[in-house]
XYZ file of N, CA and C in Angstrom:
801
model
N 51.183 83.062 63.608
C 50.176 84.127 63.636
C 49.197 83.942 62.487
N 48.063 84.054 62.888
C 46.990 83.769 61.692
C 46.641 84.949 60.770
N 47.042 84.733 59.594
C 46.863 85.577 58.573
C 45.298 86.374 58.651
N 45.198 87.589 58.482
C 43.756 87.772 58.157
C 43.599 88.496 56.875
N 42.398 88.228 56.076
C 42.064 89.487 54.798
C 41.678 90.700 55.352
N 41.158 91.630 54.516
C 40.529 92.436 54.275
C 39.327 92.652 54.300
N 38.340 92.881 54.994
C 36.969 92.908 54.653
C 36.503 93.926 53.415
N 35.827 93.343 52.468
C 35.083 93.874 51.264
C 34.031 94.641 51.525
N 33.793 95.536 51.216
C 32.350 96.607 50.781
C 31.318 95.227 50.065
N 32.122 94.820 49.081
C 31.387 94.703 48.231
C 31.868 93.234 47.600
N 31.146 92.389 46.663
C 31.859 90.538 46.416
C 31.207 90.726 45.120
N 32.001 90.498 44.105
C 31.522 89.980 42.247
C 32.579 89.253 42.224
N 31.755 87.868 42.964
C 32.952 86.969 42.491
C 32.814 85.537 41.019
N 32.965 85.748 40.336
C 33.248 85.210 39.085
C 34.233 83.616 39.437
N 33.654 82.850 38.902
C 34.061 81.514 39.302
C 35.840 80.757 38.368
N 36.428 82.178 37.965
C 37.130 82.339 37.543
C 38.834 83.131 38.594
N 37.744 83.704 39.658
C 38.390 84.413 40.155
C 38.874 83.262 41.670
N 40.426 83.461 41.890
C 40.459 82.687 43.506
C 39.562 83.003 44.445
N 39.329 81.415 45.496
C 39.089 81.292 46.692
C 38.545 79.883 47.308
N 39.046 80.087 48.569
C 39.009 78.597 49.144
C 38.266 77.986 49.386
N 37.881 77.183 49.086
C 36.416 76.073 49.324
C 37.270 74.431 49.085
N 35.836 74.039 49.526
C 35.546 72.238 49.222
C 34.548 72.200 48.738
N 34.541 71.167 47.682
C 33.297 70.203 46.793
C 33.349 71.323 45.506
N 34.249 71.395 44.855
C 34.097 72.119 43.372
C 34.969 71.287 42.614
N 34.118 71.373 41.341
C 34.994 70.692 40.058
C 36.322 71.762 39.612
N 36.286 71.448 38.244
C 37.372 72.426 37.891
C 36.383 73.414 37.085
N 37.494 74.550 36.895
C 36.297 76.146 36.081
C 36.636 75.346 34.591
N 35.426 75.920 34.253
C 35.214 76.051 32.753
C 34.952 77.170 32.460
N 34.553 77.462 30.792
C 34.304 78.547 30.195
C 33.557 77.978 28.803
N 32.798 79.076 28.872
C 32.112 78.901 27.607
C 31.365 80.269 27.206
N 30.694 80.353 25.919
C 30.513 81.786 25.164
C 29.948 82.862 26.063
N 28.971 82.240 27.333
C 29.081 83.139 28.307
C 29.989 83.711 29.596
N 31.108 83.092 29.420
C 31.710 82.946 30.571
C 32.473 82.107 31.451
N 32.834 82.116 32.581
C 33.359 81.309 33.424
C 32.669 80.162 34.342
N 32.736 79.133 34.084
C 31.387 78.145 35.456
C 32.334 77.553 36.324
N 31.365 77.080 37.021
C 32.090 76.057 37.864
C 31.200 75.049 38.470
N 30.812 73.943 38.430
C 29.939 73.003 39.252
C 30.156 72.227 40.687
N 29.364 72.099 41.364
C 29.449 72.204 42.674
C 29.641 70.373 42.455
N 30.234 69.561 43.622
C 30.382 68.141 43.815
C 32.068 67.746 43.359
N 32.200 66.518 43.997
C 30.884 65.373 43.632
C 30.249 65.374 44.741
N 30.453 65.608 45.857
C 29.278 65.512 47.176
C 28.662 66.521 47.387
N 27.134 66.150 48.169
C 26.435 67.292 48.010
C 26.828 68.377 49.010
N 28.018 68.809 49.394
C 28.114 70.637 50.313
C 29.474 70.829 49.800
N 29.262 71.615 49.375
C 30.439 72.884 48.718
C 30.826 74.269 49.816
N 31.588 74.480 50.097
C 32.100 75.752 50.772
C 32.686 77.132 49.837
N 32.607 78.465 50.570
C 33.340 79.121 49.933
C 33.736 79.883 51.243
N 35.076 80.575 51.013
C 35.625 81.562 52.497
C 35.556 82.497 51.604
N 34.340 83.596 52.725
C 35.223 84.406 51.410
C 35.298 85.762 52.769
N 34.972 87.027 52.192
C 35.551 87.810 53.755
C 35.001 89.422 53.239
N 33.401 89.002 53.213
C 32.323 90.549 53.533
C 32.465 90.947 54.763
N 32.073 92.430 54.659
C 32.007 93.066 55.736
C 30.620 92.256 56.966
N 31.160 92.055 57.669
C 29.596 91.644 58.746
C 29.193 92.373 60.051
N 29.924 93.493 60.052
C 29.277 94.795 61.218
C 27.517 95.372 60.287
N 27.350 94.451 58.900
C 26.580 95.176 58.881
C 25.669 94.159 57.877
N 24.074 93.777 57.504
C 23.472 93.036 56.568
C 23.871 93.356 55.653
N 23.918 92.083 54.675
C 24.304 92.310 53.170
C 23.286 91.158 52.604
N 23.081 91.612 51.494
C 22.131 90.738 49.995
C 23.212 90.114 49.463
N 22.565 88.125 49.330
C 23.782 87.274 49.128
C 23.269 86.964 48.013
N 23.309 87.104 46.422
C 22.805 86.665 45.400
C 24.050 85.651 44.520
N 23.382 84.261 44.074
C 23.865 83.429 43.284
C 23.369 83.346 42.377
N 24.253 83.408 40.507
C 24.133 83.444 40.028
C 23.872 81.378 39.308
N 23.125 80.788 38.935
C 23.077 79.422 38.429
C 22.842 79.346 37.332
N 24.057 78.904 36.296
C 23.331 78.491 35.083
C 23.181 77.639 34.180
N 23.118 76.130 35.402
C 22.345 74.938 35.113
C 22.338 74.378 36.428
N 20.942 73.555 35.920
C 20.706 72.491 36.957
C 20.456 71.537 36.810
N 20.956 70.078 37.247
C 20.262 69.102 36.731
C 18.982 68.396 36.685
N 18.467 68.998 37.827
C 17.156 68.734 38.082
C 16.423 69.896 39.021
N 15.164 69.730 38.519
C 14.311 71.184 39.476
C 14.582 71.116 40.820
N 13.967 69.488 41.235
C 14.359 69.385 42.590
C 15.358 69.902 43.473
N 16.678 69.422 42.304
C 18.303 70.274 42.854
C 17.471 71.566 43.391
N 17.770 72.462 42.673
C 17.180 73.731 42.618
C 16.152 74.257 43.880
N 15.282 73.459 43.902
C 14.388 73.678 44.928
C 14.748 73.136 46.531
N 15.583 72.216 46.126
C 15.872 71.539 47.615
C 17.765 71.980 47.969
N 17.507 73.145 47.201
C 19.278 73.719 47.656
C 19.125 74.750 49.219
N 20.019 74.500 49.994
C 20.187 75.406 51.109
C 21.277 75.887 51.126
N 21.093 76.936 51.875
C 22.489 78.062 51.972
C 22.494 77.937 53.797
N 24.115 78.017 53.883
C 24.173 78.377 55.230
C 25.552 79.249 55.143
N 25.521 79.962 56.508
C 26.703 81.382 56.637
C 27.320 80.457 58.258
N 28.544 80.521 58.233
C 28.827 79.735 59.480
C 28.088 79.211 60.215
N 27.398 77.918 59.582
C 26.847 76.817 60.065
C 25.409 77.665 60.213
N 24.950 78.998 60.248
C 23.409 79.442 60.439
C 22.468 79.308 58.883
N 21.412 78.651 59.266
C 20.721 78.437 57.959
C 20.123 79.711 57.441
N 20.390 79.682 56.172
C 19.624 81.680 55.283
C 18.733 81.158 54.802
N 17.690 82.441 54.921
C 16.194 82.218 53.841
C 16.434 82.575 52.374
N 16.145 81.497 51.514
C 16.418 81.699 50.340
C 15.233 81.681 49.504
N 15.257 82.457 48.762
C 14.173 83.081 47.192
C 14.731 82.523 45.915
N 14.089 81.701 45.794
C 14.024 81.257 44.276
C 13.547 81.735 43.114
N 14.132 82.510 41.969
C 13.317 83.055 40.845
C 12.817 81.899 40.106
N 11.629 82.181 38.992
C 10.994 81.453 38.465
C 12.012 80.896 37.322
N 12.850 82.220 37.013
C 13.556 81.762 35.379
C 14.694 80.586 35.702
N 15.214 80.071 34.607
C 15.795 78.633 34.709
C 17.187 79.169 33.757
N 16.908 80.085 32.940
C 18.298 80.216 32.137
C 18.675 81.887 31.881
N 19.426 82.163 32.860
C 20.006 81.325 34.574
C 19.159 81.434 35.543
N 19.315 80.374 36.723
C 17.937 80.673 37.907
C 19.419 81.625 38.803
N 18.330 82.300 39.504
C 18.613 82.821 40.626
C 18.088 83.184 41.644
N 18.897 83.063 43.010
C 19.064 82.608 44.425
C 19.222 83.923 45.011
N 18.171 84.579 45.897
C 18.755 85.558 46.889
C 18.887 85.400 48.409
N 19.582 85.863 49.174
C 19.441 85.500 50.476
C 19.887 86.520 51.471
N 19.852 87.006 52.502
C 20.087 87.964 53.496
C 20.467 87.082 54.284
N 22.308 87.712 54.024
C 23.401 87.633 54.867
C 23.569 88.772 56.151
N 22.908 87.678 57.492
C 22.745 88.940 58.276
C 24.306 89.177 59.215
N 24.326 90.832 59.672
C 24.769 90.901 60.216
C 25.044 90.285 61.711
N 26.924 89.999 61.860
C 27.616 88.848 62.933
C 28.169 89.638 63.643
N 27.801 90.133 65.005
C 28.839 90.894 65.998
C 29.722 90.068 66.614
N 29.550 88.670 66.473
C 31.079 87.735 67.227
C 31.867 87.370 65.962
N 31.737 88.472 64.751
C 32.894 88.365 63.974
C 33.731 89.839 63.803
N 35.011 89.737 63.800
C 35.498 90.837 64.101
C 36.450 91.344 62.761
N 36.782 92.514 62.469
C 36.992 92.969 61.073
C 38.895 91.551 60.404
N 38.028 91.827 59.585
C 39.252 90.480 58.684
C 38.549 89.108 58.705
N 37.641 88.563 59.396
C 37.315 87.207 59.884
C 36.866 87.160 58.702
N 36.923 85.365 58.364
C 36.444 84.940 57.359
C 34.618 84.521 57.215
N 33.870 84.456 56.269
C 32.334 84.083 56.093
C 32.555 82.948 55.438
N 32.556 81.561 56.129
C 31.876 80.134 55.279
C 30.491 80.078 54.860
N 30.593 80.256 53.246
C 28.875 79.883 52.795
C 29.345 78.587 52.296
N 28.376 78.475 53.164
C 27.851 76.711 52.472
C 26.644 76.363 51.470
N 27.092 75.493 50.323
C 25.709 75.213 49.634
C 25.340 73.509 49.953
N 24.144 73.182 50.183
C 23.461 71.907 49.760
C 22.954 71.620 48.834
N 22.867 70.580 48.347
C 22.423 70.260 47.406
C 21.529 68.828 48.366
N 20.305 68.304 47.714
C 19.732 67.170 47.770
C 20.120 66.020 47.541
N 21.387 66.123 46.125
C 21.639 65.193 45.477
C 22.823 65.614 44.399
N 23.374 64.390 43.622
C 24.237 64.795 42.836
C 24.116 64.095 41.514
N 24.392 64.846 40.715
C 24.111 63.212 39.425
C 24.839 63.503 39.147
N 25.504 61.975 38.238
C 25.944 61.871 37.045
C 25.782 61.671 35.960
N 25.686 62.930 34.895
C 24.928 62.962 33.244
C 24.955 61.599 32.392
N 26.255 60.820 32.376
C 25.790 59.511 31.774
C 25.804 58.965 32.094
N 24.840 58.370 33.496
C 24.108 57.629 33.814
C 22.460 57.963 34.059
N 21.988 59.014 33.650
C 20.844 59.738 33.332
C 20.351 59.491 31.619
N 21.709 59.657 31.187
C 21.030 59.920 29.639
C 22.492 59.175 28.787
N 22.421 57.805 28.383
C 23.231 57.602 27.259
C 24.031 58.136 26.064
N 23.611 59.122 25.982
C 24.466 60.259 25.065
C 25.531 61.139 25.672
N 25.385 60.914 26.985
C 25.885 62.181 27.921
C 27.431 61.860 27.927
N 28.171 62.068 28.337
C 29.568 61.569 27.823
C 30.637 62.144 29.255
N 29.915 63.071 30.152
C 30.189 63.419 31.080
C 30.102 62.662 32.522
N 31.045 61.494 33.274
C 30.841 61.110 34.214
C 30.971 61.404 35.203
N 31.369 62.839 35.520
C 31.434 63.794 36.740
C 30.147 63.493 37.374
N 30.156 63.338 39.365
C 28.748 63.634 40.295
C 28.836 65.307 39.776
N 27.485 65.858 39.296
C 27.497 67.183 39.579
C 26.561 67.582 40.768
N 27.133 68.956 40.987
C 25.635 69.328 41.539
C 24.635 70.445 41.513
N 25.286 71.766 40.832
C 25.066 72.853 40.507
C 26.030 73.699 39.896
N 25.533 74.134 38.702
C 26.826 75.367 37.659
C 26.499 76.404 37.946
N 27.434 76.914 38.856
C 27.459 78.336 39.591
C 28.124 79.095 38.862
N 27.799 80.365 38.231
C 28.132 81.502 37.483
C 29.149 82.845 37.963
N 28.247 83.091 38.887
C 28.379 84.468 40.224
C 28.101 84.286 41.702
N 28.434 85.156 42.122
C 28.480 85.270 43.736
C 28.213 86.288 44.148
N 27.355 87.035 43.989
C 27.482 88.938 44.523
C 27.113 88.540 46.179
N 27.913 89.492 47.068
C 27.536 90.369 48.267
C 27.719 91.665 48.322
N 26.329 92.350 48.803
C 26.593 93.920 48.776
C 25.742 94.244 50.024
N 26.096 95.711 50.293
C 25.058 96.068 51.995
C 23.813 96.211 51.201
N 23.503 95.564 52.670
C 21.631 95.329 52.565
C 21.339 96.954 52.816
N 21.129 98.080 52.132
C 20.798 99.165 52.295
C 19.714 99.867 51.835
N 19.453 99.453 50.664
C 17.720 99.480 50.066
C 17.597 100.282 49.928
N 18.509 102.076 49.596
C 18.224 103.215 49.359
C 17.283 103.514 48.674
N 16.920 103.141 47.389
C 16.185 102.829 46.523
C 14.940 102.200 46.444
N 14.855 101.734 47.503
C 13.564 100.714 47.492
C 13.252 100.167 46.676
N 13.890 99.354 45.803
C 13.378 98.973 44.355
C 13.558 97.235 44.220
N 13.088 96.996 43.525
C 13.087 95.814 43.027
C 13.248 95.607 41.183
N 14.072 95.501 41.040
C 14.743 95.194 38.949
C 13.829 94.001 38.480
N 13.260 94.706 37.419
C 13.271 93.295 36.463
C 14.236 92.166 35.786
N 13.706 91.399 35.693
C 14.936 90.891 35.068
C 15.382 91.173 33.924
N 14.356 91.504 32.771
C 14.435 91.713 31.494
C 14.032 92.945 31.446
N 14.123 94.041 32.392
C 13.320 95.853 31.905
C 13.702 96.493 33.057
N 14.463 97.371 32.962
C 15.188 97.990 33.551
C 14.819 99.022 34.401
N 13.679 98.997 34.134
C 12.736 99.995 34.988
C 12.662 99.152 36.432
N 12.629 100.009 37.105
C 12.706 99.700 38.434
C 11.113 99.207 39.382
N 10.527 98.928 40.256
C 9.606 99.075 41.073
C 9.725 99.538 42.283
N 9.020 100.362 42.763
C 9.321 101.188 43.661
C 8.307 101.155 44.765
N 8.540 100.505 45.709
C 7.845 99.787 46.645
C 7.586 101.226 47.606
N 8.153 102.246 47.484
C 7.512 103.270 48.545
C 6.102 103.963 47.808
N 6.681 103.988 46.517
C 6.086 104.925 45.918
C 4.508 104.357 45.598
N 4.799 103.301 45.502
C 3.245 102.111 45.363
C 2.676 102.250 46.630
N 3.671 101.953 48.086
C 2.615 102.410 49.207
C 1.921 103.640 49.357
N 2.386 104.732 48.791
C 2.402 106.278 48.829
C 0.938 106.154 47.999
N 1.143 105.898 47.069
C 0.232 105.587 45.855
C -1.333 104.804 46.150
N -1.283 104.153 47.427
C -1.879 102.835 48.136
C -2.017 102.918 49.522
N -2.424 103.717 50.234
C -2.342 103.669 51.188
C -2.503 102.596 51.967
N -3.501 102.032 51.195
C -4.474 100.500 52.015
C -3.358 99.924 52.661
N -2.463 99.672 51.568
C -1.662 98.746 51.580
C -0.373 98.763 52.474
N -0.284 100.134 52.174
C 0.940 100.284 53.768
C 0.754 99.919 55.041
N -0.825 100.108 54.861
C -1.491 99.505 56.838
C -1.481 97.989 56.997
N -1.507 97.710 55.396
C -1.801 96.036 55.408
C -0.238 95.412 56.270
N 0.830 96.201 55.249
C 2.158 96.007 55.543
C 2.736 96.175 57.124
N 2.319 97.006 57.518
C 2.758 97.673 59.295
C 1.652 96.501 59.725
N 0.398 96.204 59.212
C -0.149 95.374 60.250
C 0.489 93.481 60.240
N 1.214 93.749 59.332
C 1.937 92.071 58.877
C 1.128 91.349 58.050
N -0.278 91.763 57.107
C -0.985 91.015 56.540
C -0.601 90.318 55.323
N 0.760 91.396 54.989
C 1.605 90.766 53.524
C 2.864 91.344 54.044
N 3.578 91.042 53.908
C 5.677 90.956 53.796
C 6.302 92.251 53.097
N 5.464 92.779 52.013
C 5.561 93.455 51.448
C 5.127 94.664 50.350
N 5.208 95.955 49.592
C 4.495 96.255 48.480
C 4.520 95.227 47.748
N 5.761 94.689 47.507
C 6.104 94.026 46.279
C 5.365 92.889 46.709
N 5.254 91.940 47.817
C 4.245 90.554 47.905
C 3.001 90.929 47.413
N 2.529 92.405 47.838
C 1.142 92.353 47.398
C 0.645 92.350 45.942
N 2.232 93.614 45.295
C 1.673 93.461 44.122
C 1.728 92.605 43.328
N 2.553 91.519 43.746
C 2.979 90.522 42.524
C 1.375 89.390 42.715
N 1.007 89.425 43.826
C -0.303 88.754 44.528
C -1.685 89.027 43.328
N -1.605 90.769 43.735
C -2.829 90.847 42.703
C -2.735 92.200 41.541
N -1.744 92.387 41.307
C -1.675 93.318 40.502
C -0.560 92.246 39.513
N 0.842 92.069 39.869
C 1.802 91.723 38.509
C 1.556 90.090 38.165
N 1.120 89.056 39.137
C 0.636 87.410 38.506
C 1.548 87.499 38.018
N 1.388 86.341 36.958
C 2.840 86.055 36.612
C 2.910 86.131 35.015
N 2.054 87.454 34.636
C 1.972 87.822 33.080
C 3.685 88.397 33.162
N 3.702 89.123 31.462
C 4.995 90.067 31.273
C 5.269 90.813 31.847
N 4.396 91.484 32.755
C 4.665 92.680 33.753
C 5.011 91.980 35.082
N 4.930 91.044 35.445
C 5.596 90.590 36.373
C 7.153 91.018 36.641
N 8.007 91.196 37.819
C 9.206 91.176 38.175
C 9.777 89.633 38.445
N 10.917 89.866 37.713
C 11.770 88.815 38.162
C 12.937 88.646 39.199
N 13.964 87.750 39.776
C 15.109 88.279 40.313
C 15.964 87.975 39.382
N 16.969 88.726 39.631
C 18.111 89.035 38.738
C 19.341 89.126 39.486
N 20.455 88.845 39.673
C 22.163 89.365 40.371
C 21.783 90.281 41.688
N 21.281 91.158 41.554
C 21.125 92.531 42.630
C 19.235 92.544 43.061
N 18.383 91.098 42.793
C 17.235 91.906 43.335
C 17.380 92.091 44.828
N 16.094 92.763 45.270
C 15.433 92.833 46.725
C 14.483 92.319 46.656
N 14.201 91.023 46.978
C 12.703 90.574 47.179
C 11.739 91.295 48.028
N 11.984 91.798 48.476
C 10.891 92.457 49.622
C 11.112 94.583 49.961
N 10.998 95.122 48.443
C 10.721 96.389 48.455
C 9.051 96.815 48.755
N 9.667 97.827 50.113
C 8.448 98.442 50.314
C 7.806 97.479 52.102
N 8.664 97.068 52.288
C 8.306 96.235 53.516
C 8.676 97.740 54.819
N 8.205 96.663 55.727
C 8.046 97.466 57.180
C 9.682 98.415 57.258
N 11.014 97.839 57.241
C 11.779 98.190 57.105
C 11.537 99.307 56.178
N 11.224 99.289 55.138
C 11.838 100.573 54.456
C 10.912 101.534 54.806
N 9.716 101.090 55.357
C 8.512 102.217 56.078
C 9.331 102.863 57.005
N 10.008 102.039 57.743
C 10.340 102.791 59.202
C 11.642 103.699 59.083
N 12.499 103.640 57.626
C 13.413 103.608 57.016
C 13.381 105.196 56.952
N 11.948 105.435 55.947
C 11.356 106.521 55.413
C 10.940 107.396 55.985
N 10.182 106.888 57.245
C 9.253 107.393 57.953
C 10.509 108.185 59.211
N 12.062 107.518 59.651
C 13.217 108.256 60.127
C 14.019 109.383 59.298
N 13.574 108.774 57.922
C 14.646 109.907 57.093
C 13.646 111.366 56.695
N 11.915 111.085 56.937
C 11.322 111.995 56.473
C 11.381 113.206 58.021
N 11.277 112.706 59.093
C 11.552 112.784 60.037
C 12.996 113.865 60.527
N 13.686 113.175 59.626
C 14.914 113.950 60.059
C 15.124 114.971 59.049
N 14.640 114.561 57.740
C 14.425 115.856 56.564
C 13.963 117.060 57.523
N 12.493 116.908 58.284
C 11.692 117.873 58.481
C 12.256 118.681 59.955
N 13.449 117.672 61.029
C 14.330 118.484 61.648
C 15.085 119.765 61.037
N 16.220 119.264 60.036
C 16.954 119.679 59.170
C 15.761 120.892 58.536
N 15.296 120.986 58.080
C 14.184 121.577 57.577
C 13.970 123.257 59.302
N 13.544 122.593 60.080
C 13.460 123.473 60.964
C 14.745 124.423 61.304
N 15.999 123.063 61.376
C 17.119 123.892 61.884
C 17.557 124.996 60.821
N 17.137 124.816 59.239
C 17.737 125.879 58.618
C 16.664 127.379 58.917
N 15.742 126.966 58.773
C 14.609 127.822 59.320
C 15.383 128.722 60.458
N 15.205 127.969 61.544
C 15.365 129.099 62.890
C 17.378 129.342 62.799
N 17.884 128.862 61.831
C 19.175 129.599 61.883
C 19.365 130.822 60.744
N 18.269 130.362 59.639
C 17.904 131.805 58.960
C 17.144 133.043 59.892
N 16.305 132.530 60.391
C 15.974 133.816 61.806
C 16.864 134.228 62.375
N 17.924 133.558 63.167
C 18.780 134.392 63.957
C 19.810 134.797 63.105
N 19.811 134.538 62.140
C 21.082 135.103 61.147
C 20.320 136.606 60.902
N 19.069 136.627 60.605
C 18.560 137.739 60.063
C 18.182 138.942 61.648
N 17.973 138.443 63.053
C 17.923 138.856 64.260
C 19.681 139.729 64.278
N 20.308 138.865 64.099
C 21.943 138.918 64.119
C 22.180 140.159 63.157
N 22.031 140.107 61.741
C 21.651 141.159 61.064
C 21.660 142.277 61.231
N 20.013 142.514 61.860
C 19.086 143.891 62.210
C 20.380 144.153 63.578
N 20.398 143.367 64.839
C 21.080 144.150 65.556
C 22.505 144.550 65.471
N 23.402 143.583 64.180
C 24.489 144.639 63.544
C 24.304 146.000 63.148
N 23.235 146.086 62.393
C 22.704 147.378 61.664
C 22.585 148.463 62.788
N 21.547 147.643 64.071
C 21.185 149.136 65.281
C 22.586 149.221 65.754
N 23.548 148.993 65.745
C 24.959 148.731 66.789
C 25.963 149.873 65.739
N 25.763 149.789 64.193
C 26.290 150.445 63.150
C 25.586 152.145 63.715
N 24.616 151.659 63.685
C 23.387 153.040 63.406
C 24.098 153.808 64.680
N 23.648 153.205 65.631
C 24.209 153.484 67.230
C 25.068 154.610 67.354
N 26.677 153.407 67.101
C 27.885 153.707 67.351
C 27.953 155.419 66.306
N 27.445 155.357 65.189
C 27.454 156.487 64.275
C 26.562 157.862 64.951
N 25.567 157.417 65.637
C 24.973 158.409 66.894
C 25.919 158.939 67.735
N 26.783 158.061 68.584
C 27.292 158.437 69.583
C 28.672 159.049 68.957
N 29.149 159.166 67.711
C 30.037 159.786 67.243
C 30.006 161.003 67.318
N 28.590 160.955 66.142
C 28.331 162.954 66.100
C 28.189 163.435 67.275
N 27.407 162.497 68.376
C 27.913 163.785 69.831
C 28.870 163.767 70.591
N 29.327 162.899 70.028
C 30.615 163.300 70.636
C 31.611 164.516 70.094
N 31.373 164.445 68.694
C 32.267 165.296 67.779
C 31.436 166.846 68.339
């Protein structure tokens, strides 16, 4: 009988912590932590076992690479389906987001194979004579988060400022720009603003462990535009159940009044 897990809410997996794969070295540690590097060949696996009745945000934590290229020419796949992946600009550590979509021909306990590619693999001393390390590497993986793709928040984190961006509140703020968004002219608040408002000065956003690349997109319009929707139901139903509570009321009162009529003539 085939064993099954548990499906997770939620994945902080630390390269310290068990699970089954191919193409990993051994863990290390150092003043930040736990690593682990991907190779010697370029595809690494991990099983690991998120919930998939529903989307989740697949963020990798990297904190080295041997080359940009690595980096740029890495792919992710979820049982053999290729994910769109976002590359942040920063390098120490870079990070990887991706939308792990929801699988209805997987059923609760089933396992999720992510796969990584790599382009290539090196080995440090044969790059650089000092290097003393003859391991193929291929990437020093840090973290692993999966969490539901739910976007309550609409936000997008800096990497370094904790203040949030708030992709409704910029459309709210912008109208232009929400029509731009429903009409598909940009992906997002956040594409537009990083376009012509954040560039890539200090006020720029970065990704970080938990971003959302795409706050303020059509999704969270239609998101908003159901929950404002159902506010303003909710909104009615307390309304007309305060009326008949207060209808309900008055004709307790005439039924009191009444019955106290038909007493005295009777008496």
């Amino acid at each position: 009988m085939k064993h099954k897990e548990k499906w997770q809410e939620s994945i902080v997996l630390t390269m310290d912590s068990f699970f089954v794969g191919t193409g990993w070295h051994k863990i290390q540690k150092d003043a930040q932590g736990y690593l682990r590097w991907t190779g010697p060949d370029t595809v690494s696996t991990m099983h690991l076992f998120p919930r998939r009745d529903q989307s989740n945000r697949l963020n990798i934590t990297i904190r080295l690479s041997l080359s940009e290229e690595m980096l740029k020419g890495l792919r992710l796949e979820a049982d053999g389906l290729p994910l769109q992946v976002t590359l942040g600009s920063q390098r120490n550590s870079a990070y990887i987001t991706a939308v792990l979509p929801e699988n209805s021909a997987l059923r609760e306990g089933d396992k999720t194979v992510l796969t990584i590619h790599v382009p290539e693999t090196i080995v440090p001393a044969e790059r650089n004579p000092n290097a003393k390390d003859k391991r193929r590497l291929g990437l020093c993986i840090q973290e692993v988060n999966i969490f539901p793709l739910k976007r309550a928040m609409f936000t997008a984190q800096k990497f370094s400022d904790p203040r949030p961006f708030d992709g409704l509140f910029f459309l709210k703020m912008n109208p232009g720009v929400r029509d731009a968004v429903i009409h598909g002219l940009y992906k997002s608040a956040y594409e537009y603003f990083c376009k012509h408002k954040g560039g890539h000065n200090e006020d720029a956003f970065e990704l970080h462990p938990h971003f959302d690349e795409c706050p303020g997109d059509l999704f969270d319009i239609m998101q908003s535009e159901m929950n404002d929707q159902y506010q303003t139901i909710i909104k009615q139903q307390q309304e007309e159940i305060s009326l008949l509570r207060e209808v309900v009321y008055h004709q307790s009162d005439d039924l009191q009044s009444l019955r106290k009529q038909i007493k005295v003539i009777q008496s």
